[in-house]
Coordinates of C-alpha atoms in Angstrom, one line a residue:
X262 CA 97.7 95.1 88.0
X263 CA 100.0 92.2 86.3
X264 CA 102.3 94.3 85.0
X265 CA 105.1 97.4 85.7
X266 CA 106.7 99.7 83.2
X267 CA 110.0 98.7 81.6
X268 CA 112.9 99.1 83.8
X269 CA 115.8 100.7 81.8
X270 CA 119.6 100.3 83.5
X271 CA 121.4 103.4 82.3
X272 CA 124.6 102.2 84.2
X273 CA 125.5 100.5 87.1
X274 CA 123.7 102.3 89.8
X275 CA 121.2 104.1 87.2
X276 CA 117.9 103.3 86.0
X277 CA 115.0 105.3 83.8
X278 CA 111.1 104.4 84.3
X279 CA 109.4 106.2 81.7
X280 CA 105.8 107.3 81.9
X281 CA 103.8 106.8 78.3
X282 CA 101.6 109.5 77.9
X283 CA 102.3 110.2 74.2
X284 CA 103.6 114.1 74.2
X285 CA 103.4 114.5 77.5
X286 CA 105.6 111.4 78.1
X287 CA 108.3 111.7 81.0
X288 CA 111.4 109.9 82.2
X289 CA 112.1 109.4 85.9
X290 CA 115.5 108.7 86.5
X291 CA 116.7 106.9 89.7
X292 CA 120.3 106.6 91.1
X293 CA 123.0 108.2 93.0
X294 CA 124.0 111.4 91.5
X295 CA 121.3 111.7 88.8
X296 CA 120.2 115.7 90.1
X297 CA 123.5 116.6 88.0
X298 CA 122.0 116.1 85.2
X299 CA 119.5 118.9 85.6
X300 CA 121.1 121.5 82.7
X301 CA 120.6 118.3 80.3
X302 CA 117.0 118.3 81.2
X303 CA 116.7 122.3 81.7
X304 CA 117.8 122.6 77.8
X305 CA 115.7 119.5 76.8
X306 CA 112.6 121.7 77.8
X307 CA 114.0 124.8 76.4
X308 CA 113.4 126.8 79.2
X309 CA 115.5 130.3 79.5
X310 CA 114.7 131.1 83.1
X311 CA 113.7 128.7 86.3
X312 CA 112.5 129.1 89.3
X313 CA 113.7 127.1 92.1
X314 CA 111.5 126.3 94.8
X315 CA 113.6 123.9 97.6
X316 CA 113.3 122.8 101.3
X317 CA 116.8 121.6 101.5
X318 CA 120.4 123.8 101.6
X319 CA 121.1 125.7 98.5
X320 CA 123.6 123.5 97.2
X321 CA 121.1 120.3 96.7
X322 CA 119.9 121.9 93.4
X323 CA 122.6 122.0 91.1
X324 CA 123.3 125.1 88.7
X325 CA 120.3 124.8 86.1
X326 CA 122.5 126.3 83.3
X327 CA 119.8 129.2 83.1
X328 CA 119.4 132.3 85.3
X329 CA 117.3 131.5 88.0
X330 CA 115.4 132.2 91.1
X331 CA 115.5 130.7 94.0
X332 CA 113.3 130.4 96.8
X333 CA 112.6 128.7 100.0
X334 CA 110.3 126.4 101.0
X335 CA 109.6 124.0 104.2
X336 CA 108.3 120.6 103.9
X337 CA 104.8 119.9 105.9
X338 CA 101.7 119.5 105.8
X339 CA 101.2 123.1 107.3
X340 CA 102.7 124.4 103.8
X341 CA 100.1 122.6 102.3
X342 CA 98.0 126.0 101.1
X343 CA 96.2 128.2 98.6
X344 CA 98.1 131.0 100.1
X345 CA 101.4 129.3 99.4
X346 CA 100.6 128.9 95.8
X347 CA 99.7 132.3 95.7
X348 CA 103.1 133.2 97.1
X349 CA 104.9 131.3 94.8
X350 CA 102.8 132.0 91.5
X351 CA 103.6 136.2 93.2
X352 CA 107.5 135.9 92.7
X353 CA 107.0 133.9 89.1
X354 CA 105.1 137.2 87.8
X355 CA 108.1 139.4 89.5
X356 CA 110.6 137.7 88.4
X357 CA 109.2 137.6 84.7
X358 CA 108.9 133.8 84.5
X359 CA 106.8 132.7 81.0
X360 CA 105.0 129.7 80.4
X361 CA 108.1 128.7 78.3
X362 CA 110.3 128.5 81.2
X363 CA 111.2 125.9 84.1
X364 CA 109.8 125.4 87.4
X365 CA 112.2 122.9 89.4
X366 CA 111.2 121.3 93.3
X367 CA 113.4 120.1 95.4
X368 CA 112.1 118.7 98.8
X369 CA 109.7 116.1 100.0
X370 CA 106.2 114.8 99.1
X371 CA 104.7 118.1 100.0
X372 CA 107.0 120.6 98.6
X373 CA 106.3 118.2 95.3
X374 CA 102.6 118.7 95.5
X375 CA 102.8 122.6 96.1
X376 CA 105.2 123.7 93.6
X377 CA 103.9 121.3 91.2
X378 CA 100.2 122.8 91.7
X379 CA 101.8 126.3 91.7
X380 CA 103.5 125.3 88.2
X381 CA 100.0 124.0 87.2
X382 CA 98.2 127.0 87.9
X383 CA 101.0 129.7 86.6
X384 CA 100.0 130.8 83.3
X385 CA 97.7 127.9 82.9
X386 CA 100.7 125.8 83.2
X387 CA 104.5 125.9 83.1
X388 CA 107.2 123.0 82.7
X389 CA 108.3 121.3 86.2
X390 CA 111.0 119.5 86.9
X391 CA 110.8 117.7 90.5
X392 CA 114.2 116.2 92.7
X393 CA 112.7 114.5 95.3
X394 CA 114.5 114.0 98.3
X395 CA 112.6 111.5 100.6
X396 CA 111.5 108.3 100.1
X397 CA 108.1 108.7 100.3
X398 CA 108.4 111.4 97.6
X399 CA 110.8 109.5 94.8
X400 CA 108.4 106.5 95.1
X401 CA 105.4 107.9 95.3
X402 CA 104.7 112.3 95.2
X403 CA 106.7 112.6 92.4
X404 CA 105.3 110.7 90.0
X405 CA 102.0 110.6 88.0
X406 CA 101.4 114.4 87.8
X407 CA 98.9 114.6 90.7
X408 CA 99.1 118.0 92.8
X409 CA 97.2 119.6 95.5
X410 CA 97.1 121.4 98.5
X411 CA 95.2 120.8 101.9
X412 CA 91.8 122.6 103.2
X413 CA 90.9 122.8 106.9
X414 CA 88.0 120.2 106.0
X415 CA 90.9 117.6 104.6
X416 CA 93.8 116.5 102.8
X417 CA 94.4 117.4 99.3
X418 CA 91.1 118.4 98.3
X419 CA 91.9 121.6 95.9
X420 CA 94.7 120.3 92.9
X421 CA 95.2 119.8 89.4
X422 CA 96.6 116.6 87.2
X423 CA 99.6 118.5 85.9
X424 CA 102.3 116.0 84.6
X425 CA 106.1 116.8 85.3
X426 CA 108.6 117.1 82.7
X427 CA 111.0 115.1 84.6
X428 CA 111.7 113.3 87.6
X429 CA 115.4 112.9 88.9
X430 CA 115.1 110.5 92.2
X431 CA 118.8 111.0 93.3
X432 CA 119.4 108.5 96.4
X433 CA 122.5 110.5 97.5
X434 CA 119.4 112.9 98.8
X435 CA 118.5 109.7 101.4
X436 CA 121.5 109.6 103.2
X437 CA 120.8 112.4 105.5
X438 CA 117.0 111.5 106.1
X439 CA 116.2 111.2 109.8
X440 CA 115.3 107.1 110.8
X441 CA 111.5 107.9 111.1
X442 CA 111.7 110.1 107.8
X443 CA 113.5 107.1 106.3
X444 CA 110.5 104.3 107.3
X445 CA 107.9 106.7 106.8
X446 CA 108.6 106.3 103.2
X447 CA 108.1 102.7 103.3
X448 CA 104.0 103.0 103.7
X449 CA 103.8 103.6 100.3
X450 CA 106.7 100.6 99.3
X451 CA 104.1 98.1 101.8
X452 CA 101.3 99.1 100.1
X453 CA 102.7 98.4 96.6
X454 CA 103.0 94.9 97.7
X455 CA 99.4 94.6 97.5
X456 CA 98.8 96.4 94.1
X457 CA 101.5 95.2 91.9
X458 CA 104.7 94.8 93.2
X459 CA 105.4 92.7 96.0
X460 CA 108.4 90.8 97.7
X461 CA 110.7 94.2 97.6
X462 CA 111.7 93.9 101.6
X463 CA 115.3 93.9 102.0
X464 CA 116.3 94.9 98.0
X465 CA 118.4 97.5 97.6
X466 CA 116.5 100.9 97.7
X467 CA 117.1 102.1 94.3
X468 CA 115.6 98.8 93.2
X469 CA 112.7 99.3 95.8
X470 CA 111.9 103.0 94.3
X471 CA 112.2 101.7 90.7
X472 CA 110.1 98.8 91.2
X473 CA 107.3 101.1 93.0
X474 CA 108.2 103.8 90.2
X475 CA 107.3 101.4 87.8
X476 CA 104.2 100.0 89.2
X477 CA 102.9 103.8 89.2
X478 CA 103.9 104.5 86.0
X479 CA 102.1 101.6 83.8
X480 CA 99.0 102.6 85.9
X481 CA 99.2 106.1 85.4
X482 CA 99.8 105.6 81.9
X483 CA 96.2 103.7 81.1
X484 CA 94.1 105.9 83.7
X485 CA 96.0 109.4 84.3
X486 CA 92.8 111.3 85.2
X487 CA 91.5 108.2 88.5
X488 CA 88.4 107.5 86.1
X489 CA 89.2 103.9 87.2
X490 CA 92.5 101.5 87.7
X491 CA 94.2 104.4 89.3
X492 CA 92.2 104.0 92.3
X493 CA 94.6 100.5 93.0
X494 CA 97.3 103.2 94.2
X495 CA 95.0 105.1 96.8
X496 CA 95.5 101.1 98.3
X497 CA 95.2 102.0 102.3
X498 CA 95.1 105.7 101.7
X499 CA 91.4 105.9 102.4
X500 CA 91.8 105.5 106.5
X501 CA 95.6 106.8 106.3
X502 CA 94.4 110.4 105.3
X503 CA 92.0 110.6 107.6
X504 CA 94.5 109.4 110.2
X505 CA 96.8 112.1 109.2
X506 CA 93.6 115.0 109.3
X507 CA 92.3 113.7 112.8
X508 CA 96.0 113.7 114.4
X509 CA 96.6 117.2 112.9
X510 CA 99.2 115.8 111.1
X511 CA 100.8 114.3 114.0
X512 CA 100.9 111.1 112.3
X513 CA 103.0 111.4 109.1
X514 CA 101.8 110.1 105.3
X515 CA 103.5 106.9 105.2
X516 CA 102.5 106.0 108.6
X517 CA 99.0 107.0 108.1
X518 CA 99.1 104.3 104.8
X519 CA 101.0 101.6 106.7
X520 CA 97.9 101.4 109.1
X521 CA 95.2 102.1 106.6
X522 CA 96.8 99.2 104.4
X523 CA 96.2 96.4 107.9
X524 CA 93.1 98.3 107.7
X525 CA 92.1 97.2 104.2
X526 CA 93.4 94.0 104.6
X527 CA 91.0 93.3 107.7
X528 CA 88.1 95.2 106.1
X529 CA 88.5 93.0 102.9
X530 CA 88.3 89.7 105.1
X531 CA 85.3 90.9 107.0
X532 CA 83.8 91.5 103.5
X533 CA 84.7 87.9 102.3
X534 CA 87.0 89.1 99.8
X535 CA 90.1 87.3 101.0
X536 CA 90.9 84.6 103.3
X537 CA 92.7 84.8 106.8
X538 CA 96.4 83.8 105.7
X539 CA 96.1 87.0 103.3
X540 CA 94.7 89.2 105.9
X541 CA 97.9 88.2 107.7
X542 CA 100.2 89.1 105.0
X543 CA 99.0 92.8 105.4
X544 CA 100.0 93.1 109.1
X545 CA 103.1 90.8 108.1
X546 CA 104.2 93.0 105.2
X547 CA 103.7 96.6 107.5
X548 CA 105.2 95.5 110.6
X549 CA 108.4 93.5 108.2
X550 CA 109.5 97.4 107.3
X551 CA 109.0 98.6 110.8
X552 CA 106.1 100.5 110.1
X553 CA 103.4 101.2 112.5
X554 CA 100.2 99.4 112.1
X555 CA 98.0 100.2 115.4
X556 CA 95.8 103.3 115.4
X557 CA 96.9 106.2 117.7
X558 CA 95.8 106.0 121.1
X559 CA 92.9 107.8 121.6
X560 CA 91.5 108.4 118.4
X561 CA 87.4 108.6 117.7
X562 CA 87.1 106.2 115.8
X563 CA 83.1 108.2 114.5
X564 CA 85.5 111.1 113.7
X565 CA 87.7 109.0 111.3
X566 CA 84.4 107.8 109.4
X567 CA 83.4 111.5 109.2
X568 CA 86.7 112.2 107.4
X569 CA 86.7 109.2 105.4
X570 CA 83.6 110.3 103.8
X571 CA 85.1 113.2 102.4
X572 CA 87.7 111.0 100.7
X573 CA 87.9 111.7 96.9
X574 CA 87.1 108.1 95.8
X575 CA 83.6 108.5 98.1
X576 CA 81.2 109.2 95.2
X577 CA 78.1 107.5 96.8
X578 CA 76.2 107.9 99.7
X579 CA 78.4 104.5 101.5
X580 CA 81.9 104.6 102.4
X581 CA 84.0 103.7 99.5
X582 CA 87.8 102.0 99.8
X583 CA 90.4 100.2 97.8
X584 CA 90.2 96.5 98.9
X585 CA 91.8 93.2 97.8
X586 CA 89.9 90.4 96.6
X587 CA 90.5 87.3 94.5
X588 CA 90.7 89.3 91.0
X589 CA 93.3 91.2 92.5
X590 CA 92.8 95.3 94.2
X591 CA 89.8 96.9 93.4
X592 CA 87.7 99.9 94.2
X593 CA 84.9 98.8 96.5
X594 CA 81.6 101.6 96.8
X595 CA 78.9 101.1 99.8
X596 CA 80.6 99.5 102.6
X597 CA 78.4 100.0 105.5
X598 CA 79.3 102.2 108.3
X599 CA 78.7 99.5 110.8
X600 CA 80.9 96.8 109.0
X601 CA 84.1 100.1 109.0
X602 CA 83.0 100.8 112.5
X603 CA 83.7 97.0 113.8
X604 CA 86.7 96.6 111.9
X605 CA 88.3 100.2 113.3
X606 CA 86.9 98.9 117.0
X607 CA 88.8 95.3 116.4
X608 CA 92.2 96.9 115.2
X609 CA 95.3 97.5 118.1
X610 CA 95.2 100.8 119.0
X611 CA 98.6 102.2 120.8
X612 CA 98.3 103.1 124.4
X613 CA 98.1 106.8 125.9
X614 CA 101.6 107.8 126.9

């Protein structure tokens, strides 16, 4: 991937990136206070009612300018379930929400996923606007239209593509993030270094978000439904998702992606796709953001492989990964299990407490 979508400056601290999908295209606004444009967004959509699902205090979402149903949410993988989607849709129906109205999410990536999926299902699709409140959600989860919930067998196995009508990445939300959650968000920014948005470390957070979003917007515009190029956005995610699952989500998404990024570099090196310096760069970038880079203590490597076989990219009999190479990142199918296990075994592993 050699280009980003344009980043427009609408003011000193306000940037806009567009996802160009024709009539389904939409803006992502980034900056301090952008949530206060919500009434304008709702008016542009033409909604007469709104359902607001928020994992933050009530005042985190401005008055949308139309009658609104407000429902609480909780961020976390435990609530990414079909039952929660059914619950939300039942509330929408009781409120009288129609296909011409709007659903608004406010929260982290798990809230974005669940609310987006509920909006995609209700009346076969109602407009949704995302107000992501975590760094992880602002740089990744809220953009691109992927919505999903988990099954006991794995992460994000049931979902739909449903593009939002707008995304408002208000950087003021980030001020109250706990340190671990803030660092967690850098997992997606670290992996962006290897797929088309390098050298973001040390830049202002709004610039980091805008560059990451511009990368994703460009990819989504060319491959909305994961048929080819969009696979590169899953760099580090095959192992990352498996680590989340086998730790029962004690390891957070960005943390898993960070470790998965280090592993992807080592696996690419083992396959002869990249040289030692590029392999080492994976570790340097991840450590530079203060992210974890070692496997959690006590992990059964064969359990990881079993879960990785359920990855949505795996369409062959072997394991499939997005890996770096001389031509850039690409999907590499049918990687031998023995090589994957050997590469995992060579990874650093945290000592048990």
